[in-house]
Tab-separated table of C-alpha atoms in Angstrom:
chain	number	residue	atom	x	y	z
A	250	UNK	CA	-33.512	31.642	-28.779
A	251	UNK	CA	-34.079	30.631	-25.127
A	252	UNK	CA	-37.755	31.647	-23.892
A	253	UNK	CA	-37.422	32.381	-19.731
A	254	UNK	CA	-40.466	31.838	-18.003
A	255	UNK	CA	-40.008	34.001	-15.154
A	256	UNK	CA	-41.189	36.224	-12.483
A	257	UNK	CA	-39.238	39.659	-11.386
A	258	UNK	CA	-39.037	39.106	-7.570
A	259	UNK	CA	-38.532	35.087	-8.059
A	260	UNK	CA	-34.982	34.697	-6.568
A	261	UNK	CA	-34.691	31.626	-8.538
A	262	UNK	CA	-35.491	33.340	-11.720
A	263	UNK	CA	-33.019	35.896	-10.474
A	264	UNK	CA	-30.116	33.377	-10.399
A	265	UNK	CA	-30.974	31.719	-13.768
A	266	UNK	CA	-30.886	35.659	-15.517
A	267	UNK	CA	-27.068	36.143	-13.766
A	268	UNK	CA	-26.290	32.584	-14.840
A	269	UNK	CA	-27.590	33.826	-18.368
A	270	UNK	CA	-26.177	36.765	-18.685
A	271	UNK	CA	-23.079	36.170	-16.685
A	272	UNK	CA	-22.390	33.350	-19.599
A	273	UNK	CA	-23.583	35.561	-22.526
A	274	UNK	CA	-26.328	33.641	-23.263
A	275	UNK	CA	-29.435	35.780	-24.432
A	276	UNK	CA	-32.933	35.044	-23.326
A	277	UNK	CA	-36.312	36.282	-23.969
A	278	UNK	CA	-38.175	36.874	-21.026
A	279	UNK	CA	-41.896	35.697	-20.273
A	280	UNK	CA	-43.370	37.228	-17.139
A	281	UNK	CA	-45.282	34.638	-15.463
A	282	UNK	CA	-47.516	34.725	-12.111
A	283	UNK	CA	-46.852	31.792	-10.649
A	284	UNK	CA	-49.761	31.875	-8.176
A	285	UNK	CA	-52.059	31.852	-11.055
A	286	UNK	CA	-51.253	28.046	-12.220
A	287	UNK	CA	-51.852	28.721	-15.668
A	288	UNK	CA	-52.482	25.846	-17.357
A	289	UNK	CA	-49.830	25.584	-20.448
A	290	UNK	CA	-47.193	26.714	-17.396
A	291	UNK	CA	-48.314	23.910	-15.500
A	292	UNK	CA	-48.573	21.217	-18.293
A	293	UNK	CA	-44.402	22.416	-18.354
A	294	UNK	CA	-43.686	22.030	-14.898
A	295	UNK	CA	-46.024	20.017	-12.758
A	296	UNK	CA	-44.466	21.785	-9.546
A	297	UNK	CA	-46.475	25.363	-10.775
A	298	UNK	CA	-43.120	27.165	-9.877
A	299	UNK	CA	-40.719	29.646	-12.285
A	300	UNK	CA	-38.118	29.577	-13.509
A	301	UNK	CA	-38.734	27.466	-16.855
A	302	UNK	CA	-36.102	27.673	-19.645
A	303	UNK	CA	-37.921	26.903	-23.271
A	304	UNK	CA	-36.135	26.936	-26.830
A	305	UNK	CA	-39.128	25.565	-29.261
A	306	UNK	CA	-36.675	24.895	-32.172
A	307	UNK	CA	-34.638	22.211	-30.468
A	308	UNK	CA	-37.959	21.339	-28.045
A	309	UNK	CA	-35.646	21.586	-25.082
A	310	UNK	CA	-37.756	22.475	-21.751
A	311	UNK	CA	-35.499	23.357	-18.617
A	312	UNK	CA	-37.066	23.275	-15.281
A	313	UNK	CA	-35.749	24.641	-11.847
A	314	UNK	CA	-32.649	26.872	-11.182
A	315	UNK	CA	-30.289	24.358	-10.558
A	316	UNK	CA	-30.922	21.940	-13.240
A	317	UNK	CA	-30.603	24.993	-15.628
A	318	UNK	CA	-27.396	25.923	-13.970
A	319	UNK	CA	-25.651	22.856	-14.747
A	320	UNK	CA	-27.007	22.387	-17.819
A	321	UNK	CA	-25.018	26.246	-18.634
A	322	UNK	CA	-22.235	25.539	-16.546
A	323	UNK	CA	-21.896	21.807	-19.035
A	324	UNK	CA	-22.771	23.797	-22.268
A	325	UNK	CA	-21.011	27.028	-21.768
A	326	UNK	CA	-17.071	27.563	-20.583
A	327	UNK	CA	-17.380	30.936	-20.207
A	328	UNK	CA	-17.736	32.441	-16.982
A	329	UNK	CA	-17.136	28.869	-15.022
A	330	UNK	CA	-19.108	28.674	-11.912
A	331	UNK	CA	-18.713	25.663	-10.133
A	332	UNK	CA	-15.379	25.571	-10.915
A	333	UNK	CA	-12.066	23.533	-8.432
A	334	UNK	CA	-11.835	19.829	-7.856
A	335	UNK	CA	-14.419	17.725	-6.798
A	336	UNK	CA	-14.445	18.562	-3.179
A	337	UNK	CA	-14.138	22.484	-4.339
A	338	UNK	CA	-17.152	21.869	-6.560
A	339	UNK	CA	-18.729	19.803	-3.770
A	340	UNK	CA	-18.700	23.179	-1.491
A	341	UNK	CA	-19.587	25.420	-3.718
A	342	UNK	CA	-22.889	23.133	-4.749
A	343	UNK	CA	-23.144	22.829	-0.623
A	344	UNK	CA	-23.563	26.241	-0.108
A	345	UNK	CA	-25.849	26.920	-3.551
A	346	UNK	CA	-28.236	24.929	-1.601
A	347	UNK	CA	-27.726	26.480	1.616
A	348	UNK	CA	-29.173	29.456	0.021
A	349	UNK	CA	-31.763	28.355	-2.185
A	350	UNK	CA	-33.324	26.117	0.800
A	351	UNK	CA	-32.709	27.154	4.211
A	352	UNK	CA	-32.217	31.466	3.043
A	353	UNK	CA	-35.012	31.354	0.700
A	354	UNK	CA	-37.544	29.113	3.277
A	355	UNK	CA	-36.480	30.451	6.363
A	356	UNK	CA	-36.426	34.544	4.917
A	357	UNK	CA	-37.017	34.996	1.656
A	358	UNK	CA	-40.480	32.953	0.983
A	359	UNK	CA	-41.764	34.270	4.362
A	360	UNK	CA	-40.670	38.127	3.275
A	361	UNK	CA	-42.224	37.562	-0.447
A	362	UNK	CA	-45.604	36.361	1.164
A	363	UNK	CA	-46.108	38.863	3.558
A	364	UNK	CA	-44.331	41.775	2.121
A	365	UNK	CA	-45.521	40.974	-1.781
A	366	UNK	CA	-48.213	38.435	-2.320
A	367	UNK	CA	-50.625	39.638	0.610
A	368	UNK	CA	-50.489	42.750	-1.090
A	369	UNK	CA	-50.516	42.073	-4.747
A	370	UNK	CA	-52.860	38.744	-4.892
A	371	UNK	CA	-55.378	38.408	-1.377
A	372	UNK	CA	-54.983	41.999	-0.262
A	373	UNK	CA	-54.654	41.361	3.244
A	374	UNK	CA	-52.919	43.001	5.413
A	375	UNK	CA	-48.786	41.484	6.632
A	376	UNK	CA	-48.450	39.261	9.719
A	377	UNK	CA	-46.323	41.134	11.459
A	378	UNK	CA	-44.451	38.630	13.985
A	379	UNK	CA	-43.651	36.509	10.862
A	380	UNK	CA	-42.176	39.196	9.601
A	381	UNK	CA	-40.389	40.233	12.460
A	382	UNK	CA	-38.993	36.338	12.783
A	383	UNK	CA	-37.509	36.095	8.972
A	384	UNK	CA	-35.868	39.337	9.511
A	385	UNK	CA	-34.607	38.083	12.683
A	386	UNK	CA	-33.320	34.781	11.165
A	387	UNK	CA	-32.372	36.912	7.862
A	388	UNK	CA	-30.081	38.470	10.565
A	389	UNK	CA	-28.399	35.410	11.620
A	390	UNK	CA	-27.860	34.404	7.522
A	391	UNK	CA	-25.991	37.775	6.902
A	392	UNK	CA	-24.000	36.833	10.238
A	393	UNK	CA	-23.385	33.702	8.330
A	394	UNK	CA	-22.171	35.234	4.966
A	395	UNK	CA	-19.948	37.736	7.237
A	396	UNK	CA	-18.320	34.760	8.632
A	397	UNK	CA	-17.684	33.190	5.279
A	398	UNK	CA	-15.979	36.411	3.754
A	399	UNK	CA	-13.602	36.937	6.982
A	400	UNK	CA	-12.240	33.228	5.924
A	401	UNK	CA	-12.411	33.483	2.201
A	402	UNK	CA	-12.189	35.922	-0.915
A	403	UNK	CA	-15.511	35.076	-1.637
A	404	UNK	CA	-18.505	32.691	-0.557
A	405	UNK	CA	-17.289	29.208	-1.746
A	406	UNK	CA	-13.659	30.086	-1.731
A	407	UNK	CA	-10.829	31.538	-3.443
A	408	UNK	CA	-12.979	32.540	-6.966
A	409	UNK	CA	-16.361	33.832	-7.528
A	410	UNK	CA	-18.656	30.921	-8.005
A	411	UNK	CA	-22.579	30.247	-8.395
A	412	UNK	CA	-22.700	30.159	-4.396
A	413	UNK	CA	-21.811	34.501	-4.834
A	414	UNK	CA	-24.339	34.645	-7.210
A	415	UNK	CA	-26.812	32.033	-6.241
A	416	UNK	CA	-26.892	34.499	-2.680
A	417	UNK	CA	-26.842	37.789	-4.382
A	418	UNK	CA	-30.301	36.751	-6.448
A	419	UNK	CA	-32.167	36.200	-2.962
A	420	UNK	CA	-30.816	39.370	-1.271
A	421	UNK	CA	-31.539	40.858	-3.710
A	422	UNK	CA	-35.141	40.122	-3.546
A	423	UNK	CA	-35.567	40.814	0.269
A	424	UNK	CA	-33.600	44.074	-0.116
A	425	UNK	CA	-36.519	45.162	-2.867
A	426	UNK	CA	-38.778	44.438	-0.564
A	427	UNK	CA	-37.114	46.953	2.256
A	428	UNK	CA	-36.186	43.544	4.564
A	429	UNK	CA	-32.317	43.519	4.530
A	430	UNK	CA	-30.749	45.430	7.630
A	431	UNK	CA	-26.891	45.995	6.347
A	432	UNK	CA	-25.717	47.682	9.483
A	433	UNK	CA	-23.501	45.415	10.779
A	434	UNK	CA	-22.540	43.731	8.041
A	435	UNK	CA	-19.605	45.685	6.608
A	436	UNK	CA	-18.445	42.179	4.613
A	437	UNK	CA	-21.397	41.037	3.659
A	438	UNK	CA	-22.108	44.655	2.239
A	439	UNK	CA	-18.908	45.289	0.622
A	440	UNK	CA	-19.385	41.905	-1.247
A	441	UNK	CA	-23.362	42.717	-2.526
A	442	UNK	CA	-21.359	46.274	-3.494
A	443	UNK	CA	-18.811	44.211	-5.560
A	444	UNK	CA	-22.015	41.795	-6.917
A	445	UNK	CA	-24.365	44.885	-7.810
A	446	UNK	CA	-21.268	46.368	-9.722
A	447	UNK	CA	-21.442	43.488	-12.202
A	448	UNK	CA	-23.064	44.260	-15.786
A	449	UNK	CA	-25.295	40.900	-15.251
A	450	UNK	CA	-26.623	42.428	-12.541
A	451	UNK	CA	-27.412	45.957	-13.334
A	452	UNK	CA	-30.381	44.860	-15.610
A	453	UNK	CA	-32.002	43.414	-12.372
A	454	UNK	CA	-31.863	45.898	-10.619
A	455	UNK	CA	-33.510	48.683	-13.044
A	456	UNK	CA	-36.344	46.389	-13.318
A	457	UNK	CA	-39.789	47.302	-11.150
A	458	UNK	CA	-42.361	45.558	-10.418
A	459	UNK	CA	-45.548	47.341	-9.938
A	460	UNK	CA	-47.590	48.539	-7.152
A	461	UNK	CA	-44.486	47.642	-4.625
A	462	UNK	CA	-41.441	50.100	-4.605
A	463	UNK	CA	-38.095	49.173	-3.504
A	464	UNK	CA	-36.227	51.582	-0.979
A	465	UNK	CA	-33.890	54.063	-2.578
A	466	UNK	CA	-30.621	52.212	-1.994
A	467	UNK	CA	-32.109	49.115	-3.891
A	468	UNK	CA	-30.152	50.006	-7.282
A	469	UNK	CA	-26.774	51.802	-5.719
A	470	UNK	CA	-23.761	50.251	-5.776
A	471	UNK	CA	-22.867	52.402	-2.841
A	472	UNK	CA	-25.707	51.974	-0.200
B	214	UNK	CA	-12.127	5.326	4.022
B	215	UNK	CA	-14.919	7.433	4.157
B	216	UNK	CA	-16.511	7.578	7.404
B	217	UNK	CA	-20.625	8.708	6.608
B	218	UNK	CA	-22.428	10.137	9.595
B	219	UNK	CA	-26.045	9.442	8.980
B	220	UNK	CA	-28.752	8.589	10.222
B	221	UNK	CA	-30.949	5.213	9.475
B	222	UNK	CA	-34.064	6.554	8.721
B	223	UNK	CA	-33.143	9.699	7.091
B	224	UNK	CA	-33.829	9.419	3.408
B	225	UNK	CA	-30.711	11.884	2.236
B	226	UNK	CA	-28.326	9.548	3.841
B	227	UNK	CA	-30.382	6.615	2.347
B	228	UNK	CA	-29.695	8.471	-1.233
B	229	UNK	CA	-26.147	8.889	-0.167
B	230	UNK	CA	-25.699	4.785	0.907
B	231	UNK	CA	-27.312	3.694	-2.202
B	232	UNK	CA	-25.052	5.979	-4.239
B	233	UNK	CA	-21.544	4.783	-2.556
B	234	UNK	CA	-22.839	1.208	-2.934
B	235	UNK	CA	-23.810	1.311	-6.450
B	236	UNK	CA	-20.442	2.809	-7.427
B	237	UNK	CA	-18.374	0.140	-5.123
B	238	UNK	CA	-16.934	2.926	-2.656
B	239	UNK	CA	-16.955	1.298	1.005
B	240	UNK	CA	-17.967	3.456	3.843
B	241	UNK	CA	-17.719	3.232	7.271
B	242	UNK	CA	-21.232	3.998	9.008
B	243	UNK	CA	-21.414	6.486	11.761
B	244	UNK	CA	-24.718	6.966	13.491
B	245	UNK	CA	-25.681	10.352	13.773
B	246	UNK	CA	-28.933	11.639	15.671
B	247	UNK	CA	-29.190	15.106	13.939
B	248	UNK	CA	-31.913	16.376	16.660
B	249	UNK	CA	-29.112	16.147	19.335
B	250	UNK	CA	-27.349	18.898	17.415
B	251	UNK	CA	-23.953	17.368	18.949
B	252	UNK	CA	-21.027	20.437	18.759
B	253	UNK	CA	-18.904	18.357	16.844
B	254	UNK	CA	-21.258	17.730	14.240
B	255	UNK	CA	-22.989	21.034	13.670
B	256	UNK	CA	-19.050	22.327	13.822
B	257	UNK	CA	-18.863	20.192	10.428
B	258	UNK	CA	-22.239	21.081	8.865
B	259	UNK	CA	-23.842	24.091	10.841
B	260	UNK	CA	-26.808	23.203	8.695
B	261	UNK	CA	-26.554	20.557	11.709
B	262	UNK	CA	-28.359	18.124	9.010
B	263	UNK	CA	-27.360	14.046	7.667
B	264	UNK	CA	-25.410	12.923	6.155
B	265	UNK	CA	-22.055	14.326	6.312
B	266	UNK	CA	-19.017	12.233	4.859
B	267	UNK	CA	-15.625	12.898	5.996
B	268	UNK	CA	-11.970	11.340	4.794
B	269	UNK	CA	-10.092	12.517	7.617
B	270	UNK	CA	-6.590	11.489	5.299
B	271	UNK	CA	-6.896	13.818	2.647
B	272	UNK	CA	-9.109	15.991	4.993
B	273	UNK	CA	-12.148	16.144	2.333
B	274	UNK	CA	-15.433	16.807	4.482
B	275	UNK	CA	-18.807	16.771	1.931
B	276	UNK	CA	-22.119	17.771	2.928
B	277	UNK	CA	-25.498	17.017	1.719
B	278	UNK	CA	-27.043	14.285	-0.724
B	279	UNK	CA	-26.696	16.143	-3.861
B	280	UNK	CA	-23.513	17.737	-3.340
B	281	UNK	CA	-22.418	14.070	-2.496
B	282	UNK	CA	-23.641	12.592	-5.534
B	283	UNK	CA	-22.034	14.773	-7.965
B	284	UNK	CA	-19.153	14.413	-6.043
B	285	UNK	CA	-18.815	10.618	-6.661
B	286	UNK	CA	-20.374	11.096	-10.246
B	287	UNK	CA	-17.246	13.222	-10.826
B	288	UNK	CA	-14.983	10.826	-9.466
B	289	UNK	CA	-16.083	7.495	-10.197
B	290	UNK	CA	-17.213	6.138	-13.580
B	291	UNK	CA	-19.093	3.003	-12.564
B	292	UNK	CA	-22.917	3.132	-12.717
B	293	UNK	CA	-23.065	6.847	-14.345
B	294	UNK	CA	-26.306	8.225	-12.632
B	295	UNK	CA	-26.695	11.618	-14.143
B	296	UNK	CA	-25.714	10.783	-17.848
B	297	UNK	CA	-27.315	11.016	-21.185
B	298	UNK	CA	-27.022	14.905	-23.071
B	299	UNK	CA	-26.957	18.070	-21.288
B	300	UNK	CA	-30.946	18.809	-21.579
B	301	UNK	CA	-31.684	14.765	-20.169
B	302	UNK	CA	-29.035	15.211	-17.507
B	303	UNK	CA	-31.463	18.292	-16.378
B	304	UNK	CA	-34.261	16.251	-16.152
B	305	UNK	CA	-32.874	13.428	-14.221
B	306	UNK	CA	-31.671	17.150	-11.607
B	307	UNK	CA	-34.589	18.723	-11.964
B	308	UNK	CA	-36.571	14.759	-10.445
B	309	UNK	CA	-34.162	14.091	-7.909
B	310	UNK	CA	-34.640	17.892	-6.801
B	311	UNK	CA	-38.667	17.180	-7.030
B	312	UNK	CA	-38.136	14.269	-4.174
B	313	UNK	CA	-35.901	15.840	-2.523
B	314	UNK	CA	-37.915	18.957	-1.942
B	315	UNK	CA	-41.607	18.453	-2.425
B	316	UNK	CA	-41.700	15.089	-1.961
B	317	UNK	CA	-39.448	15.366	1.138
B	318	UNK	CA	-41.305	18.590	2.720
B	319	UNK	CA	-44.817	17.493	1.752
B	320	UNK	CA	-45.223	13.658	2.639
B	321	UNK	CA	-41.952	12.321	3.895
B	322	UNK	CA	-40.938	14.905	6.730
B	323	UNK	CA	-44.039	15.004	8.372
B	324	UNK	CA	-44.165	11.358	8.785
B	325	UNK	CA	-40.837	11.508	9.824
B	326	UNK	CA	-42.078	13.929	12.542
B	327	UNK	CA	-45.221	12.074	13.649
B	328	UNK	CA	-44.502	8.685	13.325
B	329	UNK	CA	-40.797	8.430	14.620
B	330	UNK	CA	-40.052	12.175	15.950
B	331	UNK	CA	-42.796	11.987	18.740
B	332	UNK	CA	-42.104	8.689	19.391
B	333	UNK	CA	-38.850	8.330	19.810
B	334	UNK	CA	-37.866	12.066	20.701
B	335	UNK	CA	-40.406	13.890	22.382
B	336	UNK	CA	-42.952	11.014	23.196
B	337	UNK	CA	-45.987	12.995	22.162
B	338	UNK	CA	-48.896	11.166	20.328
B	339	UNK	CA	-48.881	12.135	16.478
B	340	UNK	CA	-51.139	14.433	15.064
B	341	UNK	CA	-53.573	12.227	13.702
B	342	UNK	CA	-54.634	15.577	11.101
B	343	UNK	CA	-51.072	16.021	9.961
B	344	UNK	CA	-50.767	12.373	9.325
B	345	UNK	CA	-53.374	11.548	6.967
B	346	UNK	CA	-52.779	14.907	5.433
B	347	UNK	CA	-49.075	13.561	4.383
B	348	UNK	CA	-50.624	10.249	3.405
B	349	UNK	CA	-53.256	11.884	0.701
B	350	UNK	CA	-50.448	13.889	-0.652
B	351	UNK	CA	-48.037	10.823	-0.562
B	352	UNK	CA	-50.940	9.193	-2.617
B	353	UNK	CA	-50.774	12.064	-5.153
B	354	UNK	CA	-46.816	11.468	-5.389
B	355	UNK	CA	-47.408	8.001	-6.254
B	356	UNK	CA	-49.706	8.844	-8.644
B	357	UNK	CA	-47.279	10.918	-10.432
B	358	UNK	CA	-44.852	8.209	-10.319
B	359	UNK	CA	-46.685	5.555	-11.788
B	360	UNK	CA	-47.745	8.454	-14.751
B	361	UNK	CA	-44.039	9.059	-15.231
B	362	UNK	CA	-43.920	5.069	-15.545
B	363	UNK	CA	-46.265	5.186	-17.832
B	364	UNK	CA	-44.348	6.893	-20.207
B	365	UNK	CA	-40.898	6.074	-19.772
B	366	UNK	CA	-38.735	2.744	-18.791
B	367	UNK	CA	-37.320	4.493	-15.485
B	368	UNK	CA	-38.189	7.451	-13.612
B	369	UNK	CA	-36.321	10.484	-15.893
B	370	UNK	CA	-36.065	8.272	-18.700
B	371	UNK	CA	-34.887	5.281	-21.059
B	372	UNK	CA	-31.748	4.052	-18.192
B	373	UNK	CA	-32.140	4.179	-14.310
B	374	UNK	CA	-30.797	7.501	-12.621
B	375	UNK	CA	-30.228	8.922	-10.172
B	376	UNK	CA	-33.835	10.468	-10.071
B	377	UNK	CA	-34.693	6.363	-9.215
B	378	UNK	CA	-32.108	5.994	-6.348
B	379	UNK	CA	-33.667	9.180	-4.374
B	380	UNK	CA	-37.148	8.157	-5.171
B	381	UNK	CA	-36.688	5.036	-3.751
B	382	UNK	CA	-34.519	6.479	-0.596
B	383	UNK	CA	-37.616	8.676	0.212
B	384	UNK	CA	-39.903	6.136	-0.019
B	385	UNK	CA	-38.285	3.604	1.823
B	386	UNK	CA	-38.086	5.477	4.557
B	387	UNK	CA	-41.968	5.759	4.519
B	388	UNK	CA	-42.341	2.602	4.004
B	389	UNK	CA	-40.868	1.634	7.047
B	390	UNK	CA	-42.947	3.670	8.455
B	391	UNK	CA	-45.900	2.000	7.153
B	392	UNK	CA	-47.541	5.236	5.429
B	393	UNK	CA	-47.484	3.573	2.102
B	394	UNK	CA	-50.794	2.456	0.692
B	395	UNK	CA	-49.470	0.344	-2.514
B	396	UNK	CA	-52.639	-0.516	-3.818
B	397	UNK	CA	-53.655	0.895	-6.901
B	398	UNK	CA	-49.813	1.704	-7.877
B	399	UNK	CA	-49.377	-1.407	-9.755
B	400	UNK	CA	-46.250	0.570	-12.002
B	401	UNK	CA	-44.352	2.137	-9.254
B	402	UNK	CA	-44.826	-0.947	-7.162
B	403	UNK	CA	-43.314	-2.762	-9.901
B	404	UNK	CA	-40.743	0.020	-10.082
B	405	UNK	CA	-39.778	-0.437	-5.855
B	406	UNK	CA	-39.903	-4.059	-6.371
B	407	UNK	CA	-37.018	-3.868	-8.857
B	408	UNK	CA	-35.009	-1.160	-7.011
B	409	UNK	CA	-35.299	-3.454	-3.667
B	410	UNK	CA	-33.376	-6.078	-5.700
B	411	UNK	CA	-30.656	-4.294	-6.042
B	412	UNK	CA	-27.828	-5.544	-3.738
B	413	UNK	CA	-27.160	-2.311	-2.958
B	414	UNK	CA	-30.441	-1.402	-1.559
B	415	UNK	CA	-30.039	-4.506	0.364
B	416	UNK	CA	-28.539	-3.398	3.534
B	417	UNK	CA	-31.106	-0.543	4.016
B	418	UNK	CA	-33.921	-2.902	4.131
B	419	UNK	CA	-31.803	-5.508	6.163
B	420	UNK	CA	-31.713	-2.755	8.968
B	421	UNK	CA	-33.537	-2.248	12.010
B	422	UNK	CA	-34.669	1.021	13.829
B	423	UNK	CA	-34.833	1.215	17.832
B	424	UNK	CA	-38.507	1.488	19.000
B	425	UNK	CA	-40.089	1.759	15.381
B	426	UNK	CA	-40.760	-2.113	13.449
B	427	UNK	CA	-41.677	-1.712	10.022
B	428	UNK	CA	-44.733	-3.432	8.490
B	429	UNK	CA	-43.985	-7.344	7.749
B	430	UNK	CA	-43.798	-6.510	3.371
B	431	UNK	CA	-41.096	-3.912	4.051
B	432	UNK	CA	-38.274	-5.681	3.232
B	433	UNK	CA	-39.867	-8.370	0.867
B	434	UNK	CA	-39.000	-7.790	-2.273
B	435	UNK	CA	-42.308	-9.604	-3.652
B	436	UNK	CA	-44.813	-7.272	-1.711
């Protein structure tokens, strides 16, 4: 049985519990802080961040949301992800990485620190012009994911693929934490409706984390 | 043909050359200055970032290192780079991803920024602060390096990977820029000394920067 090191409002841990679940694979999860830099987490993965993937019998030890991605996507059929011919698969990895680099550092990291970390860990008080600026550039992103759906069925292309996914486990994060504006973004909307609606998802979002509440259209399919 | 737009001393095109030249697929090189954020080129990648490698024939446009590398992984069989079982092949991702990120962000960009950005851009002085900063934490990669030597024949393991070809990208492209201290590496120096005699990395080191010399050992292969 897979062990997932993991942490609620981590949007990478997010992706690897769709990935999971999405390919019926069942996990055990282990909430870890990573701020805390436990050691035995740290002797596991030098870089101090979730998610880590564990199975003890086999003494396999997964690090990162993308390596443990691809190792599913080589291990397990079901549920194909980055799916197409090269160039397909090419676009779809393209745009994974579009949203786990430039979405999470630009929005999501900024939004985590100030909206959760301040508040659960040093107990200061949120800068509010960064704030103001990832919500801004969050903004522009959902512009960017409306432009993508008025061209294609869904974010990579024709089929649902680890891009949908790999974006829903961010927003998701951001929209916990009361920072996603959806006026405006009818697409972008109806597609996180369509993503919510998923049984890998629902788990997700019934979870809470404590001290910080989401807003009440965190969990609705229809928001 | 593929036509790559890089840029010389950006370390993901770097990855990219050394890639296509270790699997035998010719490219044509474009020069590409991604702070000019030319229309055409953010029209191809509005991440407006190198390299970018087009075959206008069949119309195929990739984007970024990785996606690039698994594309030609895919496609050509010569010099496998991300091989071995599922669990090693997520090892050799989850090391490429560690330079690519934390390497990249921590020691590699900001020299990048200082030592050619200023100079050749924006013709400030570098920040002195910023610069030995990125050198101490460059010294700490290093480190980590020649500990992952110490255990293992190449970087993620028994055969060279792909996790080799992007370390040595990245630091190549510091070592130009003369922020490599080499003393007291002995292992990864002995590492870069046998990546540098690759004929593929050849080229790279035959090249020349506007403006910016590198130090005399730079392209030495005994250094």
């Amino acid at each position: 049985m897979w062990q997932l090191l993991q942490f609620p409002l981590c949007p990478f841990s997010r992706k690897v519990r769709l990935v999971m679940a999405e390919k019926g694979v069942p996990a055990e999860l282990v909430r870890e802080n990573p701020w805390e830099r436990r050691d035995e987490f740290v002797d596991l993965n030098p870089a101090g961040e979730t998610p880590v993937l564990v199975e003890t019998e086999r003494n396999i030890v997964l690090i990162g949301s993308q390596p443990i991605a691809e190792y599913f996507e080589e291990t397990v059929e079901k549920t194909p992800m980055i799916h197409g011919d090269a160039a397909q698969r090419a676009e779809i990895r393209r745009l994974t990485e579009w949203f786990d680099e430039k979405l999470f550092r630009e929005v999501v990291e900024p939004l985590m620190v100030e909206r959760m970390r301040k508040r659960l860990v040093s107990k200061e008080s949120p800068d509010t012009r960064v704030l103001r600026d990832a919500m801004r550039v969050g903004n522009n992103h959902l512009d960017y994911l409306d432009y993508l759906l008025d061209h294609r069925r869904w974010l990579a292309g024709a089929a649902l693929s680890l891009a949908d996914f790999t974006a829903a486990a961010h927003l998701s994060v951001i929209d916990y934490l009361g920072a996603v504006d959806w006026r405006g973004h009818k697409q972008t909307k109806d597609w996180y409706s369509v993503m919510k609606s998923r049984p890998a998802f629902r788990p997700l979002l019934g979870e809470r984390m404590e001290v910080i509440v989401p807003p009440q259209h965190y969990d609705k399919v229809d928001f």
